[in-house]
Short mmCIF file of C-alpha atoms in Angstrom, two decimals:
data_model
loop_
_atom_site.label_atom_id
_atom_site.label_comp_id
_atom_site.label_asym_id
_atom_site.label_seq_id
_atom_site.Cartn_x
_atom_site.Cartn_y
_atom_site.Cartn_z
CA MET A 1 28.06 29.96 15.87
CA GLU A 2 27.21 26.69 17.58
CA ASN A 3 25.94 26.95 21.15
CA THR A 4 28.36 24.68 22.99
CA ASN A 5 26.02 24.22 25.95
CA ILE A 6 22.93 22.94 24.14
CA ILE A 7 22.40 19.68 22.27
CA PRO A 8 20.06 20.36 19.32
CA LYS A 9 16.50 19.13 19.73
CA ILE A 10 15.12 16.23 17.71
CA VAL A 11 11.75 17.42 16.44
CA LYS A 12 10.74 14.30 14.52
CA VAL A 13 12.14 10.86 13.78
CA GLU A 14 11.12 8.02 11.48
CA LYS A 15 12.83 4.78 10.53
CA GLY A 16 12.61 2.13 7.87
CA ARG A 17 14.31 -1.20 7.31
CA ILE A 18 16.37 -1.35 4.12
CA LYS A 19 18.48 -4.00 2.42
CA VAL A 20 21.90 -3.20 0.98
CA ARG A 21 24.32 -5.39 -0.91
CA ASN A 22 25.93 -6.84 2.22
CA GLY A 23 23.09 -6.92 4.72
CA ASP A 24 20.06 -5.35 6.40
CA PHE A 25 20.11 -1.89 7.94
CA TYR A 26 17.75 0.59 9.47
CA LEU A 27 17.68 4.10 8.05
CA TYR A 28 16.52 6.79 10.46
CA SER A 29 15.49 10.26 9.35
CA PHE A 30 15.81 12.97 11.98
CA MET A 31 14.37 16.47 11.86
CA ILE A 32 16.70 18.43 14.13
CA SER A 33 16.34 22.02 15.31
CA THR A 34 19.64 23.89 15.63
CA ASN A 35 19.99 27.62 16.31
CA SER A 36 16.50 28.47 14.96
CA THR A 37 16.98 26.37 11.81
CA VAL A 38 15.59 22.91 11.13
CA ASP A 39 17.53 20.43 9.01
CA ILE A 40 17.19 16.78 8.09
CA HIS A 41 19.93 14.39 9.22
CA TYR A 42 20.15 10.62 8.87
CA ALA A 43 21.43 7.58 10.75
CA PHE A 44 22.27 4.34 8.97
CA THR A 45 22.42 1.65 11.64
CA SER A 46 23.04 -2.04 12.24
CA GLY A 47 22.73 -3.99 15.47
CA LEU A 48 21.35 -1.12 17.54
CA GLU A 49 17.82 -2.44 17.96
CA GLN A 50 18.97 -4.23 21.12
CA GLY A 51 20.35 -0.98 22.52
CA ALA A 52 23.84 0.52 22.66
CA LEU A 53 24.24 1.15 26.38
CA GLY A 54 27.71 0.06 27.51
CA ARG A 55 28.78 -1.11 24.06
CA VAL A 56 31.51 0.34 21.86
CA ILE A 57 29.83 1.27 18.58
CA PRO A 58 31.61 1.73 15.23
CA CYS A 59 30.60 5.21 14.10
CA ARG A 60 31.17 7.34 11.03
CA MET A 61 30.24 11.02 10.87
CA ASN A 62 29.56 11.40 7.14
CA SER A 63 29.18 14.76 5.44
CA ALA A 64 27.11 14.66 2.25
CA CYS A 65 29.03 14.76 -1.02
CA ILE A 66 26.51 14.64 -3.83
CA THR A 67 29.19 15.01 -6.49
CA SER A 68 30.94 11.75 -5.58
CA GLU A 69 28.24 9.75 -3.80
CA VAL A 70 25.54 10.31 -6.43
CA PHE A 71 27.29 11.33 -9.63
CA GLY A 72 30.61 9.48 -9.30
CA CYS A 73 32.94 12.49 -9.30
CA GLU A 74 36.52 11.39 -8.60
CA LYS A 75 37.86 14.68 -7.23
CA CYS A 76 37.63 13.26 -3.70
CA ASP A 77 37.47 9.99 -1.75
CA CYS A 78 34.13 10.69 -0.03
CA LYS A 79 32.13 7.92 -1.70
CA TRP A 80 35.02 5.50 -1.25
CA GLN A 81 35.12 6.21 2.50
CA LEU A 82 31.34 5.85 2.81
CA ASP A 83 31.42 2.50 1.02
CA GLU A 84 34.26 1.29 3.24
CA ALA A 85 32.37 2.36 6.37
CA ILE A 86 29.27 0.44 5.25
CA LYS A 87 31.43 -2.61 4.54
CA TYR A 88 33.07 -2.35 7.99
CA ILE A 89 29.70 -2.13 9.74
CA CYS A 90 28.29 -5.01 7.70
CA GLU A 91 31.20 -7.21 8.73
CA SER A 92 30.89 -6.13 12.36
CA LYS A 93 27.09 -6.44 12.33
CA LEU A 94 27.13 -3.34 14.51
CA GLY A 95 27.51 0.36 13.87
CA ILE A 96 26.10 3.71 12.87
CA ILE A 97 26.74 6.22 10.10
CA THR A 98 25.38 9.68 10.79
CA TYR A 99 24.76 11.43 7.47
CA HIS A 100 24.47 15.19 7.11
CA PRO A 101 23.18 16.85 3.90
CA SER A 102 23.84 20.32 5.33
CA HIS A 103 27.58 19.54 5.48
CA GLU A 104 28.00 19.60 1.70
CA GLY A 105 31.20 21.43 0.77
CA LEU A 106 32.47 21.58 4.38
CA GLY A 107 29.21 23.33 5.28
CA HIS A 108 29.45 26.02 2.58
CA GLY A 109 26.86 24.29 0.38
CA ILE A 110 26.70 22.94 -3.14
CA PHE A 111 26.83 26.34 -4.89
CA THR A 112 30.15 27.30 -3.32
CA LYS A 113 31.47 23.78 -3.84
CA LEU A 114 30.69 23.82 -7.56
CA LYS A 115 32.25 27.25 -7.85
CA SER A 116 35.46 25.81 -6.42
CA PHE A 117 35.37 23.09 -9.08
CA ASN A 118 35.49 25.76 -11.80
CA LEU A 119 38.76 27.24 -10.56
CA VAL A 120 40.97 24.17 -10.82
CA ASP A 121 41.30 21.19 -13.11
CA GLU A 122 42.11 18.34 -10.75
CA ILE A 123 42.07 19.39 -7.08
CA ASN A 124 39.42 21.51 -5.36
CA THR A 125 40.60 24.93 -4.36
CA LYS A 126 40.31 26.01 -0.72
CA TYR A 127 37.11 27.75 0.29
CA VAL A 128 39.06 30.58 1.89
CA ASP A 129 40.43 31.28 -1.61
CA LEU A 130 36.83 32.03 -2.64
CA GLY A 131 36.46 34.66 0.06
CA CYS A 132 34.94 32.40 2.72
CA GLU A 133 35.91 33.43 6.24
CA LYS A 134 36.65 29.87 7.37
CA GLU A 135 37.54 26.69 5.50
CA ASP A 136 35.29 24.34 7.47
CA ILE A 137 32.00 25.62 8.91
CA ARG A 138 30.26 22.31 9.55
CA ASP A 139 28.19 22.11 12.74
CA PHE A 140 28.67 18.66 14.25
CA SER A 141 26.21 19.19 17.11
CA PRO A 142 23.40 17.19 15.42
CA VAL A 143 25.71 14.17 15.71
CA LEU A 144 25.44 14.51 19.49
CA SER A 145 21.64 14.49 19.29
CA ILE A 146 21.68 11.30 17.24
CA LEU A 147 24.21 9.54 19.48
CA LYS A 148 22.18 10.52 22.54
CA TYR A 149 19.02 9.13 20.90
CA PHE A 150 20.73 5.73 20.67
CA SER A 151 22.43 6.07 24.10
CA ILE A 152 25.84 5.83 22.41
CA LYS A 153 28.69 7.02 24.63
CA ARG A 154 31.64 4.94 23.36
CA VAL A 155 32.65 4.68 19.71
CA ILE A 156 35.22 3.42 17.26
CA LEU A 157 35.47 6.40 14.91
CA LEU A 158 35.58 5.40 11.24
CA GLY A 159 37.55 7.97 9.25
CA ASN A 160 40.68 10.09 9.17
CA ASN A 161 39.70 13.53 10.50
CA LEU A 162 41.19 14.17 13.94
CA ASN A 163 38.99 17.24 14.38
CA LYS A 164 35.95 14.95 14.56
CA LYS A 165 37.67 12.86 17.23
CA TYR A 166 38.55 15.96 19.27
CA TYR A 167 35.00 17.28 18.93
CA LEU A 168 33.38 14.09 20.21
CA GLU A 169 35.81 13.78 23.11
CA LYS A 170 35.25 17.41 24.08
CA LYS A 171 31.51 16.69 24.18
CA GLY A 172 31.86 13.64 26.42
CA ILE A 173 31.88 10.82 23.85
CA ASN A 174 34.65 8.28 24.49
CA VAL A 175 36.52 7.56 21.24
CA GLU A 176 38.18 4.19 21.89
CA TYR A 177 40.28 4.55 18.74
CA MET A 178 40.08 5.66 15.11
CA GLU A 179 39.72 3.11 12.33
CA ASN A 180 41.31 5.02 9.46
CA LEU A 181 39.74 4.74 6.00
CA ILE A 182 42.69 5.38 3.72
CA TYR A 183 42.09 5.34 -0.02
CA THR A 184 43.57 2.30 -1.76
CA GLY A 185 42.24 2.91 -5.27
CA LYS A 186 44.30 3.74 -8.32
CA ASN A 187 42.59 6.82 -9.71
CA GLU A 188 45.24 9.50 -10.28
CA ILE A 189 42.91 12.45 -9.66
CA THR A 190 41.72 10.99 -6.36
CA GLU A 191 45.30 10.19 -5.34
CA LYS A 192 46.35 13.81 -5.93
CA TYR A 193 43.44 14.92 -3.75
CA ILE A 194 44.57 12.53 -0.99
CA LEU A 195 48.16 13.80 -1.15
CA ASN A 196 46.94 17.39 -0.86
CA LYS A 197 44.58 16.51 2.01
CA GLY A 198 47.39 14.71 3.84
CA LYS A 199 49.20 18.03 4.26
CA LEU A 200 46.52 19.16 6.71
CA PRO A 201 47.32 18.46 10.39
CA GLU A 202 43.91 16.92 11.04
CA HIS A 203 44.54 14.38 8.27
CA ILE A 204 47.99 13.24 9.35
CA ALA A 205 46.95 9.61 8.79
CA LEU A 206 47.03 10.26 5.05
CA LYS A 207 50.66 11.38 4.99
CA ARG A 208 51.90 7.89 4.30
CA ASN A 209 50.41 8.21 0.82
CA GLU A 210 52.91 10.91 -0.08
CA LYS A 211 55.50 10.03 -2.68
#
């Protein structure tokens, strides 16, 4: 369980300047020690070289989804949301996306995630249906380490998950407001996923997609 009193330690950091379709970004790689384990986390940034102190920074907390982001799986809207966040930050010329490979499958990992894919045809089953004790076991504390590194204390949160908003606020980060990223594509499988996700209280913003 996450130690609520300790911000994980950044052991190592490196950055490189990269070009994407809509602009220039810096990609930071962080080695972060959390509860005796060390994981790699990333920050994709724009406009932060001049410092963030006192500024409201667009921020997305992005959990890795290799199935959609790399291989184009349409069972979810993860890649769509990531692309929209990058577009938003490019237009704003300011922002950060924290990216977390260890959050694959709500923290259960790729093996459990792929197992869930085998049990249904169109919508992922719940992880608790596979015998997992909790549905979501992601540890968001590395986000705090990254935000502290950039002196970010005020954000516009890009996304739909209220639990992320509540987490940041509980940890002293001021969330000015949430900029929802609500799927506007036409893929039927993805739309069914969105309708199912909108039934969760933390994703109330998606309810308007119900028919």
